[in-house]
Amino acid sequence: SQQGEEDPQALSIQEGENATMNCSYKTSINNLQWYRQNSGRGLVHLILIRSNEREKHSGRLRVTLDTSKKSSSLLITASRAADTASYFCATERMDSSYKLIFGSGTRLLVRP
Amino acid sequence: DTGVSQNPRHKITKRGQNVTFRCDPISEHNRLYWYRQTLGQGPEFLTYFQNEAQLEKSRLLSDRFSAERPKGSFSTLEIQRTEQGDSAMYLCASSIALGFSGNTIYFGEGSWLTVV
């Protein structure tokens, strides 16, 4: 069963704009990870945020985590056409055996 | 390149046939995972190994599915008597257990299965 739900399901922006994707989950977690997937390809790990962290940065990526609201957001600043992909959040639940449970993803289109 | 390797990348098979996928994890990664992904959906967990031990299996993994990881190195996922509903991308991933949670899991490029 899916643990996380991303919002929006699809997002279309102009190159240079910022893109924000949200993820909500249901149970307590150890950590939350964001992945990117180009069409027909495997998943690329972007960033991991632990349950005791509130914000992390990596290059143009900024991730926040609010465990009280069971939600996370991924911000991509100054987007590029090459950022066009599907983005998934995945959670490692506290009762989990180290597996990740994925949401259904946000499809991002960055128009040049 | 020493990433997660999956073979074959694409497989078309007739309904009722058996298929096997192979995964070579990143060297020294002791955890290995199998996921299944259909179009427009996120990956769904199937099973995972720590070394050669299969520690968890999803209810999605019917009796027609079997996974092995002999000697704790590469893994195979076999689907017997394939059905059209098995058509999906099968993703393998690996990670290294460092004694605490929060290990990055690295994915392969996936193996596409089409059952006709």
PDB file of C-alpha atoms in Angstrom:
ATOM      1  CA  SER A   1       0.000   0.000   0.000  1.00  0.00           C
ATOM      2  CA  GLN A   2       1.163   3.524  -0.652  1.00  0.00           C
ATOM      3  CA  GLN A   3       2.318   5.473   2.378  1.00  0.00           C
ATOM      4  CA  GLY A   4       2.822   8.904   0.910  1.00  0.00           C
ATOM      5  CA  GLU A   5       0.743  11.044  -1.351  1.00  0.00           C
ATOM      6  CA  GLU A   6       2.301  13.780  -3.423  1.00  0.00           C
ATOM      7  CA  ASP A   7       0.577  16.979  -4.315  1.00  0.00           C
ATOM      8  CA  PRO A   8       0.104  18.174  -6.979  1.00  0.00           C
ATOM      9  CA  GLN A   9      -0.053  15.124  -9.231  1.00  0.00           C
ATOM     10  CA  ALA A  10       1.225  17.233 -12.104  1.00  0.00           C
ATOM     11  CA  LEU A  11       2.952  20.603 -12.290  1.00  0.00           C
ATOM     12  CA  SER A  12       3.872  22.706 -15.316  1.00  0.00           C
ATOM     13  CA  ILE A  13       6.133  25.735 -14.914  1.00  0.00           C
ATOM     14  CA  GLN A  14       8.354  28.000 -16.981  1.00  0.00           C
ATOM     15  CA  GLU A  15      12.107  27.599 -16.919  1.00  0.00           C
ATOM     16  CA  GLY A  16      13.590  29.763 -14.180  1.00  0.00           C
ATOM     17  CA  GLU A  17      10.576  29.490 -11.889  1.00  0.00           C
ATOM     18  CA  ASN A  18      10.566  27.587  -8.624  1.00  0.00           C
ATOM     19  CA  ALA A  19       8.748  24.279  -8.282  1.00  0.00           C
ATOM     20  CA  THR A  20       7.247  23.107  -5.016  1.00  0.00           C
ATOM     21  CA  MET A  21       6.001  19.592  -4.445  1.00  0.00           C
ATOM     22  CA  ASN A  22       4.365  18.331  -1.288  1.00  0.00           C
ATOM     23  CA  CYS A  23       4.189  14.911   0.295  1.00  0.00           C
ATOM     24  CA  SER A  24       1.939  13.688   3.072  1.00  0.00           C
ATOM     25  CA  TYR A  25       2.254  10.404   4.897  1.00  0.00           C
ATOM     26  CA  LYS A  26       0.301   8.458   7.464  1.00  0.00           C
ATOM     27  CA  THR A  27       2.498   6.793  10.053  1.00  0.00           C
ATOM     28  CA  SER A  28       5.532   7.751  12.135  1.00  0.00           C
ATOM     29  CA  ILE A  29       8.763   7.604  10.193  1.00  0.00           C
ATOM     30  CA  ASN A  30      12.509   7.259  10.671  1.00  0.00           C
ATOM     31  CA  ASN A  31      13.288   9.280   7.574  1.00  0.00           C
ATOM     32  CA  LEU A  32      11.875  10.559   4.319  1.00  0.00           C
ATOM     33  CA  GLN A  33      13.673  10.466   0.981  1.00  0.00           C
ATOM     34  CA  TRP A  34      13.001  12.174  -2.338  1.00  0.00           C
ATOM     35  CA  TYR A  35      13.729  10.526  -5.652  1.00  0.00           C
ATOM     36  CA  ARG A  36      13.582  11.638  -9.248  1.00  0.00           C
ATOM     37  CA  GLN A  37      12.654   9.464 -12.207  1.00  0.00           C
ATOM     38  CA  ASN A  38      13.015  10.334 -15.860  1.00  0.00           C
ATOM     39  CA  SER A  39      10.518   8.655 -18.146  1.00  0.00           C
ATOM     40  CA  GLY A  40      11.177   4.925 -18.413  1.00  0.00           C
ATOM     41  CA  ARG A  41      14.301   5.070 -16.270  1.00  0.00           C
ATOM     42  CA  GLY A  42      15.281   4.067 -12.757  1.00  0.00           C
ATOM     43  CA  LEU A  43      15.039   6.268  -9.692  1.00  0.00           C
ATOM     44  CA  VAL A  44      17.759   8.703  -8.734  1.00  0.00           C
ATOM     45  CA  HIS A  45      18.173   9.555  -5.058  1.00  0.00           C
ATOM     46  CA  LEU A  46      17.989  13.298  -4.388  1.00  0.00           C
ATOM     47  CA  ILE A  47      17.973  13.877  -0.664  1.00  0.00           C
ATOM     48  CA  LEU A  48      17.285  12.175   2.671  1.00  0.00           C
ATOM     49  CA  ILE A  49      15.890  13.951   5.717  1.00  0.00           C
ATOM     50  CA  ARG A  50      15.715  12.273   9.113  1.00  0.00           C
ATOM     51  CA  SER A  51      12.764  12.572  11.462  1.00  0.00           C
ATOM     52  CA  ASN A  52      14.717  14.834  13.826  1.00  0.00           C
ATOM     53  CA  GLU A  53      15.606  17.262  11.029  1.00  0.00           C
ATOM     54  CA  ARG A  54      13.394  20.078   9.802  1.00  0.00           C
ATOM     55  CA  GLU A  55      15.168  21.299   6.696  1.00  0.00           C
ATOM     56  CA  LYS A  56      17.955  20.216   4.340  1.00  0.00           C
ATOM     57  CA  HIS A  57      19.543  21.748   1.293  1.00  0.00           C
ATOM     58  CA  SER A  58      21.375  20.239  -1.628  1.00  0.00           C
ATOM     59  CA  GLY A  59      22.280  22.532  -4.494  1.00  0.00           C
ATOM     60  CA  ARG A  60      19.015  23.926  -5.901  1.00  0.00           C
ATOM     61  CA  LEU A  61      16.963  21.560  -3.734  1.00  0.00           C
ATOM     62  CA  ARG A  62      15.413  22.420  -0.401  1.00  0.00           C
ATOM     63  CA  VAL A  63      13.474  19.859   1.592  1.00  0.00           C
ATOM     64  CA  THR A  64      11.412  20.497   4.696  1.00  0.00           C
ATOM     65  CA  LEU A  65       9.867  18.013   7.079  1.00  0.00           C
ATOM     66  CA  ASP A  66       7.042  18.642   9.537  1.00  0.00           C
ATOM     67  CA  THR A  67       6.505  15.479  11.564  1.00  0.00           C
ATOM     68  CA  SER A  68       3.601  17.011  13.496  1.00  0.00           C
ATOM     69  CA  LYS A  69       1.707  17.433  10.233  1.00  0.00           C
ATOM     70  CA  LYS A  70       3.224  14.310   8.672  1.00  0.00           C
ATOM     71  CA  SER A  71       4.240  16.255   5.606  1.00  0.00           C
ATOM     72  CA  SER A  72       7.278  17.208   3.587  1.00  0.00           C
ATOM     73  CA  SER A  73       7.972  19.571   0.731  1.00  0.00           C
ATOM     74  CA  LEU A  74      10.556  19.617  -2.035  1.00  0.00           C
ATOM     75  CA  LEU A  75      11.480  22.971  -3.532  1.00  0.00           C
ATOM     76  CA  ILE A  76      13.479  23.176  -6.742  1.00  0.00           C
ATOM     77  CA  THR A  77      14.729  26.701  -7.315  1.00  0.00           C
ATOM     78  CA  ALA A  78      15.530  28.262 -10.690  1.00  0.00           C
ATOM     79  CA  SER A  79      14.160  25.249 -12.551  1.00  0.00           C
ATOM     80  CA  ARG A  80      15.640  24.040 -15.826  1.00  0.00           C
ATOM     81  CA  ALA A  81      14.130  22.058 -18.675  1.00  0.00           C
ATOM     82  CA  ALA A  82      16.351  19.158 -17.573  1.00  0.00           C
ATOM     83  CA  ASP A  83      14.441  19.034 -14.269  1.00  0.00           C
ATOM     84  CA  THR A  84      11.440  17.649 -16.157  1.00  0.00           C
ATOM     85  CA  ALA A  85      10.757  14.295 -14.493  1.00  0.00           C
ATOM     86  CA  SER A  86       8.561  12.565 -11.922  1.00  0.00           C
ATOM     87  CA  TYR A  87       9.418  13.180  -8.300  1.00  0.00           C
ATOM     88  CA  PHE A  88       8.596  10.699  -5.545  1.00  0.00           C
ATOM     89  CA  CYS A  89       8.748  10.892  -1.796  1.00  0.00           C
ATOM     90  CA  ALA A  90       9.451   7.686   0.072  1.00  0.00           C
ATOM     91  CA  THR A  91       9.258   7.010   3.775  1.00  0.00           C
ATOM     92  CA  GLU A  92      11.023   4.549   6.018  1.00  0.00           C
ATOM     93  CA  ARG A  93       8.428   3.865   8.691  1.00  0.00           C
ATOM     94  CA  MET A  94       9.359   3.349  12.310  1.00  0.00           C
ATOM     95  CA  ASP A  95       7.882  -0.137  12.229  1.00  0.00           C
ATOM     96  CA  SER A  96       9.606  -0.890   8.945  1.00  0.00           C
ATOM     97  CA  SER A  97      12.429  -3.218   8.174  1.00  0.00           C
ATOM     98  CA  TYR A  98      14.395  -0.542   6.321  1.00  0.00           C
ATOM     99  CA  LYS A  99      12.242  -0.696   3.217  1.00  0.00           C
ATOM    100  CA  LEU A 100      10.907   2.473   1.624  1.00  0.00           C
ATOM    101  CA  ILE A 101       7.251   3.056   0.890  1.00  0.00           C
ATOM    102  CA  PHE A 102       6.647   5.361  -2.070  1.00  0.00           C
ATOM    103  CA  GLY A 103       3.942   7.824  -2.934  1.00  0.00           C
ATOM    104  CA  SER A 104       2.388   8.138  -6.364  1.00  0.00           C
ATOM    105  CA  GLY A 105       4.620  10.994  -7.475  1.00  0.00           C
ATOM    106  CA  THR A 106       4.428  14.473  -8.966  1.00  0.00           C
ATOM    107  CA  ARG A 107       5.046  14.828 -12.695  1.00  0.00           C
ATOM    108  CA  LEU A 108       6.969  18.041 -13.283  1.00  0.00           C
ATOM    109  CA  LEU A 109       7.183  19.682 -16.690  1.00  0.00           C
ATOM    110  CA  VAL A 110       9.557  22.609 -17.061  1.00  0.00           C
ATOM    111  CA  ARG A 111       8.859  24.519 -20.258  1.00  0.00           C
ATOM    112  CA  PRO A 112      11.882  26.134 -21.942  1.00  0.00           C
TER     113      PRO A 112
ATOM    114  CA  ASP B   1      30.246   2.158 -13.419  1.00  0.00           C
ATOM    115  CA  THR B   2      29.501   0.323 -10.171  1.00  0.00           C
ATOM    116  CA  GLY B   3      25.802   1.101  -9.812  1.00  0.00           C
ATOM    117  CA  VAL B   4      22.966  -1.398  -9.497  1.00  0.00           C
ATOM    118  CA  SER B   5      22.781  -3.467 -12.668  1.00  0.00           C
ATOM    119  CA  GLN B   6      19.655  -5.204 -13.953  1.00  0.00           C
ATOM    120  CA  ASN B   7      19.209  -7.675 -16.797  1.00  0.00           C
ATOM    121  CA  PRO B   8      17.487  -7.954 -19.116  1.00  0.00           C
ATOM    122  CA  ARG B   9      16.311  -4.385 -19.510  1.00  0.00           C
ATOM    123  CA  HIS B  10      13.330  -5.412 -21.592  1.00  0.00           C
ATOM    124  CA  LYS B  11      11.469  -8.696 -21.846  1.00  0.00           C
ATOM    125  CA  ILE B  12       8.417  -9.561 -23.921  1.00  0.00           C
ATOM    126  CA  THR B  13       6.879 -12.903 -23.111  1.00  0.00           C
ATOM    127  CA  LYS B  14       3.749 -14.837 -23.868  1.00  0.00           C
ATOM    128  CA  ARG B  15       1.193 -15.380 -21.152  1.00  0.00           C
ATOM    129  CA  GLY B  16       1.941 -18.552 -19.253  1.00  0.00           C
ATOM    130  CA  GLN B  17       5.692 -18.462 -19.786  1.00  0.00           C
ATOM    131  CA  ASN B  18       8.242 -18.091 -17.004  1.00  0.00           C
ATOM    132  CA  VAL B  19      10.630 -15.147 -16.831  1.00  0.00           C
ATOM    133  CA  THR B  20      13.663 -14.427 -14.683  1.00  0.00           C
ATOM    134  CA  PHE B  21      15.296 -11.101 -13.930  1.00  0.00           C
ATOM    135  CA  ARG B  22      18.741 -10.659 -12.488  1.00  0.00           C
ATOM    136  CA  CYS B  23      20.065  -7.893 -10.260  1.00  0.00           C
ATOM    137  CA  ASP B  24      23.668  -7.171  -9.368  1.00  0.00           C
ATOM    138  CA  PRO B  25      23.769  -4.744  -6.438  1.00  0.00           C
ATOM    139  CA  ILE B  26      26.448  -2.229  -5.665  1.00  0.00           C
ATOM    140  CA  SER B  27      29.492  -4.044  -4.370  1.00  0.00           C
ATOM    141  CA  GLU B  28      29.471  -4.497  -0.579  1.00  0.00           C
ATOM    142  CA  HIS B  29      25.804  -3.542  -0.261  1.00  0.00           C
ATOM    143  CA  ASN B  30      24.246  -6.149   1.972  1.00  0.00           C
ATOM    144  CA  ARG B  31      20.612  -5.147   1.526  1.00  0.00           C
ATOM    145  CA  LEU B  32      18.817  -5.793  -1.732  1.00  0.00           C
ATOM    146  CA  TYR B  33      15.253  -4.829  -2.598  1.00  0.00           C
ATOM    147  CA  TRP B  34      12.796  -5.632  -5.371  1.00  0.00           C
ATOM    148  CA  TYR B  35      10.024  -3.222  -6.321  1.00  0.00           C
ATOM    149  CA  ARG B  36       7.396  -3.229  -9.043  1.00  0.00           C
ATOM    150  CA  GLN B  37       6.170  -0.116 -10.822  1.00  0.00           C
ATOM    151  CA  THR B  38       3.289   0.313 -13.224  1.00  0.00           C
ATOM    152  CA  LEU B  39       2.680   3.316 -15.441  1.00  0.00           C
ATOM    153  CA  GLY B  40       1.818   6.470 -13.539  1.00  0.00           C
ATOM    154  CA  GLN B  41       2.320   4.890 -10.133  1.00  0.00           C
ATOM    155  CA  GLY B  42       5.069   4.884  -7.552  1.00  0.00           C
ATOM    156  CA  PRO B  43       7.188   1.786  -6.951  1.00  0.00           C
ATOM    157  CA  GLU B  44       5.562  -0.905  -4.808  1.00  0.00           C
ATOM    158  CA  PHE B  45       7.679  -2.957  -2.446  1.00  0.00           C
ATOM    159  CA  LEU B  46       7.908  -6.668  -3.232  1.00  0.00           C
ATOM    160  CA  THR B  47      10.657  -8.148  -1.083  1.00  0.00           C
ATOM    161  CA  TYR B  48      14.022  -7.513   0.475  1.00  0.00           C
ATOM    162  CA  PHE B  49      17.136  -9.417   1.491  1.00  0.00           C
ATOM    163  CA  GLN B  50      19.806  -8.799   4.040  1.00  0.00           C
ATOM    164  CA  ASN B  51      22.782 -10.779   2.828  1.00  0.00           C
ATOM    165  CA  GLU B  52      21.275 -14.080   1.639  1.00  0.00           C
ATOM    166  CA  ALA B  53      18.283 -14.020   3.976  1.00  0.00           C
ATOM    167  CA  GLN B  54      14.923 -12.966   2.565  1.00  0.00           C
ATOM    168  CA  LEU B  55      13.566 -10.958   5.477  1.00  0.00           C
ATOM    169  CA  GLU B  56      10.288  -9.638   4.176  1.00  0.00           C
ATOM    170  CA  LYS B  57       7.822 -10.368   1.403  1.00  0.00           C
ATOM    171  CA  SER B  58       4.882  -8.223   0.377  1.00  0.00           C
ATOM    172  CA  ARG B  59       1.424  -9.683  -0.020  1.00  0.00           C
ATOM    173  CA  LEU B  60       1.817  -8.532  -3.637  1.00  0.00           C
ATOM    174  CA  LEU B  61       4.315 -11.334  -4.096  1.00  0.00           C
ATOM    175  CA  SER B  62       2.037 -14.203  -5.038  1.00  0.00           C
ATOM    176  CA  ASP B  63       3.083 -17.846  -5.133  1.00  0.00           C
ATOM    177  CA  ARG B  64       4.076 -17.368  -8.765  1.00  0.00           C
ATOM    178  CA  PHE B  65       6.855 -15.005  -7.721  1.00  0.00           C
ATOM    179  CA  SER B  66      10.072 -16.177  -6.143  1.00  0.00           C
ATOM    180  CA  ALA B  67      13.233 -14.293  -5.347  1.00  0.00           C
ATOM    181  CA  GLU B  68      16.606 -15.605  -4.332  1.00  0.00           C
ATOM    182  CA  ARG B  69      19.924 -14.154  -3.354  1.00  0.00           C
ATOM    183  CA  PRO B  70      22.421 -16.993  -3.197  1.00  0.00           C
ATOM    184  CA  LYS B  71      25.622 -16.171  -1.317  1.00  0.00           C
ATOM    185  CA  GLY B  72      24.341 -12.693  -0.609  1.00  0.00           C
ATOM    186  CA  SER B  73      25.542 -11.276  -3.904  1.00  0.00           C
ATOM    187  CA  PHE B  74      23.338 -11.039  -7.002  1.00  0.00           C
ATOM    188  CA  SER B  75      19.608 -11.735  -6.859  1.00  0.00           C
ATOM    189  CA  THR B  76      17.072 -13.245  -9.216  1.00  0.00           C
ATOM    190  CA  LEU B  77      13.348 -12.634  -9.419  1.00  0.00           C
ATOM    191  CA  GLU B  78      11.384 -15.342 -11.200  1.00  0.00           C
ATOM    192  CA  ILE B  79       7.780 -15.055 -12.286  1.00  0.00           C
ATOM    193  CA  GLN B  80       6.120 -18.326 -13.190  1.00  0.00           C
ATOM    194  CA  ARG B  81       3.076 -18.681 -15.451  1.00  0.00           C
ATOM    195  CA  THR B  82       3.073 -14.994 -16.299  1.00  0.00           C
ATOM    196  CA  GLU B  83      -0.208 -13.116 -16.573  1.00  0.00           C
ATOM    197  CA  GLN B  84      -0.950  -9.874 -18.380  1.00  0.00           C
ATOM    198  CA  GLY B  85      -1.275  -8.150 -15.022  1.00  0.00           C
ATOM    199  CA  ASP B  86       2.390  -8.867 -14.385  1.00  0.00           C
ATOM    200  CA  SER B  87       3.351  -6.341 -17.064  1.00  0.00           C
ATOM    201  CA  ALA B  88       5.337  -3.675 -15.235  1.00  0.00           C
ATOM    202  CA  MET B  89       8.828  -2.417 -14.571  1.00  0.00           C
ATOM    203  CA  TYR B  90      10.678  -4.435 -11.963  1.00  0.00           C
ATOM    204  CA  LEU B  91      13.174  -2.352 -10.034  1.00  0.00           C
ATOM    205  CA  CYS B  92      16.059  -3.617  -7.979  1.00  0.00           C
ATOM    206  CA  ALA B  93      17.774  -1.513  -5.350  1.00  0.00           C
ATOM    207  CA  SER B  94      20.516  -1.947  -2.817  1.00  0.00           C
ATOM    208  CA  SER B  95      21.859  -0.298   0.303  1.00  0.00           C
ATOM    209  CA  ILE B  96      24.439  -0.894   2.967  1.00  0.00           C
ATOM    210  CA  ALA B  97      23.391  -1.494   6.540  1.00  0.00           C
ATOM    211  CA  LEU B  98      25.313   0.801   8.855  1.00  0.00           C
ATOM    212  CA  GLY B  99      23.483  -0.153  12.021  1.00  0.00           C
ATOM    213  CA  PHE B 100      21.090   2.741  11.970  1.00  0.00           C
ATOM    214  CA  SER B 101      18.164   3.814   9.871  1.00  0.00           C
ATOM    215  CA  GLY B 102      18.422   6.334   7.117  1.00  0.00           C
ATOM    216  CA  ASN B 103      20.467   4.424   4.604  1.00  0.00           C
ATOM    217  CA  THR B 104      20.273   5.711   1.061  1.00  0.00           C
ATOM    218  CA  ILE B 105      18.782   3.120  -1.256  1.00  0.00           C
ATOM    219  CA  TYR B 106      20.175   3.103  -4.794  1.00  0.00           C
ATOM    220  CA  PHE B 107      18.070   1.889  -7.683  1.00  0.00           C
ATOM    221  CA  GLY B 108      18.910   0.192 -10.942  1.00  0.00           C
ATOM    222  CA  GLU B 109      17.460   1.163 -14.312  1.00  0.00           C
ATOM    223  CA  GLY B 110      14.731  -1.451 -14.057  1.00  0.00           C
ATOM    224  CA  SER B 111      13.599  -4.393 -16.143  1.00  0.00           C
ATOM    225  CA  TRP B 112      10.510  -3.865 -18.273  1.00  0.00           C
ATOM    226  CA  LEU B 113       8.205  -6.849 -18.604  1.00  0.00           C
ATOM    227  CA  THR B 114       5.466  -7.019 -21.207  1.00  0.00           C
ATOM    228  CA  VAL B 115       3.203 -10.063 -21.157  1.00  0.00           C
ATOM    229  CA  VAL B 116       1.272 -10.573 -24.376  1.00  0.00           C
TER     230      VAL B 116
END
